[in-house]
């Protein structure tokens, strides 16, 4: 994965994770399992470890 692809994937992961966090904390419902959400978070963590310049306060 090149830098541009990583940036795009990180942005998508953050949006997806935030969407699911909102559903869980505000609407008290889930669209995906906890394991699936953990998988998304782990992917984000690994990408940010490889591309620390894309880490933001909402990571």
JSON list of C-alpha atoms in Angstrom, two decimals:
[
{"chain": "A", "resi": 1, "resn": "UNK", "atom": "CA", "xyz": [0.00, 0.00, 0.00]},
{"chain": "A", "resi": 2, "resn": "UNK", "atom": "CA", "xyz": [1.44, 3.36, -0.95]},
{"chain": "A", "resi": 3, "resn": "UNK", "atom": "CA", "xyz": [1.16, 6.56, 1.09]},
{"chain": "A", "resi": 4, "resn": "UNK", "atom": "CA", "xyz": [-1.86, 7.92, -0.82]},
{"chain": "A", "resi": 5, "resn": "UNK", "atom": "CA", "xyz": [-3.74, 4.63, -0.45]},
{"chain": "A", "resi": 6, "resn": "UNK", "atom": "CA", "xyz": [-2.91, 4.51, 3.26]},
{"chain": "A", "resi": 7, "resn": "UNK", "atom": "CA", "xyz": [-4.19, 8.05, 3.77]},
{"chain": "A", "resi": 8, "resn": "UNK", "atom": "CA", "xyz": [-7.44, 7.22, 1.98]},
{"chain": "A", "resi": 9, "resn": "UNK", "atom": "CA", "xyz": [-7.92, 3.97, 3.94]},
{"chain": "A", "resi": 10, "resn": "UNK", "atom": "CA", "xyz": [-7.18, 5.69, 7.27]},
{"chain": "A", "resi": 11, "resn": "UNK", "atom": "CA", "xyz": [-9.78, 8.36, 6.50]},
{"chain": "A", "resi": 12, "resn": "UNK", "atom": "CA", "xyz": [-12.35, 5.69, 5.61]},
{"chain": "A", "resi": 13, "resn": "UNK", "atom": "CA", "xyz": [-11.59, 3.63, 8.72]},
{"chain": "A", "resi": 14, "resn": "UNK", "atom": "CA", "xyz": [-11.94, 6.66, 11.01]},
{"chain": "A", "resi": 15, "resn": "UNK", "atom": "CA", "xyz": [-15.30, 7.55, 9.48]},
{"chain": "A", "resi": 16, "resn": "UNK", "atom": "CA", "xyz": [-16.56, 3.98, 9.78]},
{"chain": "A", "resi": 17, "resn": "UNK", "atom": "CA", "xyz": [-15.34, 3.57, 13.37]},
{"chain": "A", "resi": 18, "resn": "UNK", "atom": "CA", "xyz": [-16.87, 6.89, 14.40]},
{"chain": "A", "resi": 19, "resn": "UNK", "atom": "CA", "xyz": [-20.17, 5.90, 12.78]},
{"chain": "A", "resi": 20, "resn": "UNK", "atom": "CA", "xyz": [-20.30, 2.67, 14.75]},
{"chain": "A", "resi": 21, "resn": "UNK", "atom": "CA", "xyz": [-19.26, 4.39, 17.99]},
{"chain": "A", "resi": 22, "resn": "UNK", "atom": "CA", "xyz": [-22.10, 6.87, 17.50]},
{"chain": "A", "resi": 23, "resn": "UNK", "atom": "CA", "xyz": [-24.64, 4.11, 16.91]},
{"chain": "A", "resi": 24, "resn": "UNK", "atom": "CA", "xyz": [-23.49, 2.27, 20.01]},
{"chain": "A", "resi": 25, "resn": "UNK", "atom": "CA", "xyz": [-23.22, 5.23, 22.39]},
{"chain": "A", "resi": 26, "resn": "UNK", "atom": "CA", "xyz": [-26.06, 7.48, 21.18]},
{"chain": "A", "resi": 27, "resn": "UNK", "atom": "CA", "xyz": [-28.61, 5.22, 19.53]},
{"chain": "A", "resi": 28, "resn": "UNK", "atom": "CA", "xyz": [-27.86, 2.17, 21.70]},
{"chain": "A", "resi": 29, "resn": "UNK", "atom": "CA", "xyz": [-27.65, -0.19, 18.73]},
{"chain": "A", "resi": 30, "resn": "UNK", "atom": "CA", "xyz": [-25.04, -2.04, 16.73]},
{"chain": "A", "resi": 31, "resn": "UNK", "atom": "CA", "xyz": [-24.72, -2.75, 13.02]},
{"chain": "A", "resi": 32, "resn": "UNK", "atom": "CA", "xyz": [-21.57, -4.85, 13.40]},
{"chain": "A", "resi": 33, "resn": "UNK", "atom": "CA", "xyz": [-20.19, -7.10, 16.10]},
{"chain": "A", "resi": 34, "resn": "UNK", "atom": "CA", "xyz": [-17.68, -5.98, 18.73]},
{"chain": "A", "resi": 35, "resn": "UNK", "atom": "CA", "xyz": [-15.14, -8.27, 17.05]},
{"chain": "A", "resi": 36, "resn": "UNK", "atom": "CA", "xyz": [-15.67, -6.58, 13.68]},
{"chain": "A", "resi": 37, "resn": "UNK", "atom": "CA", "xyz": [-15.28, -3.14, 15.27]},
{"chain": "A", "resi": 38, "resn": "UNK", "atom": "CA", "xyz": [-12.11, -4.30, 17.02]},
{"chain": "A", "resi": 39, "resn": "UNK", "atom": "CA", "xyz": [-10.80, -5.50, 13.67]},
{"chain": "A", "resi": 40, "resn": "UNK", "atom": "CA", "xyz": [-11.37, -2.05, 12.14]},
{"chain": "A", "resi": 41, "resn": "UNK", "atom": "CA", "xyz": [-9.62, -0.40, 15.09]},
{"chain": "A", "resi": 42, "resn": "UNK", "atom": "CA", "xyz": [-6.67, -2.79, 14.80]},
{"chain": "A", "resi": 43, "resn": "UNK", "atom": "CA", "xyz": [-6.33, -2.07, 11.09]},
{"chain": "A", "resi": 44, "resn": "UNK", "atom": "CA", "xyz": [-6.35, 1.67, 11.82]},
{"chain": "A", "resi": 45, "resn": "UNK", "atom": "CA", "xyz": [-3.74, 1.26, 14.57]},
{"chain": "A", "resi": 46, "resn": "UNK", "atom": "CA", "xyz": [-1.43, -0.70, 12.25]},
{"chain": "A", "resi": 47, "resn": "UNK", "atom": "CA", "xyz": [-1.78, 1.78, 9.41]},
{"chain": "A", "resi": 48, "resn": "UNK", "atom": "CA", "xyz": [-1.10, 4.71, 11.72]},
{"chain": "A", "resi": 49, "resn": "UNK", "atom": "CA", "xyz": [1.97, 2.90, 13.08]},
{"chain": "A", "resi": 50, "resn": "UNK", "atom": "CA", "xyz": [3.28, 2.70, 9.53]},
{"chain": "A", "resi": 51, "resn": "UNK", "atom": "CA", "xyz": [2.23, 6.22, 8.62]},
{"chain": "A", "resi": 52, "resn": "UNK", "atom": "CA", "xyz": [2.43, 8.30, 11.83]},
{"chain": "A", "resi": 53, "resn": "UNK", "atom": "CA", "xyz": [2.01, 11.53, 9.89]},
{"chain": "A", "resi": 54, "resn": "UNK", "atom": "CA", "xyz": [-1.67, 10.62, 9.48]},
{"chain": "A", "resi": 55, "resn": "UNK", "atom": "CA", "xyz": [-2.35, 10.30, 13.22]},
{"chain": "A", "resi": 56, "resn": "UNK", "atom": "CA", "xyz": [-4.86, 12.90, 14.39]},
{"chain": "A", "resi": 57, "resn": "UNK", "atom": "CA", "xyz": [-6.49, 13.65, 17.75]},
{"chain": "A", "resi": 58, "resn": "UNK", "atom": "CA", "xyz": [-9.56, 11.63, 16.72]},
{"chain": "A", "resi": 59, "resn": "UNK", "atom": "CA", "xyz": [-7.49, 8.51, 15.99]}
]
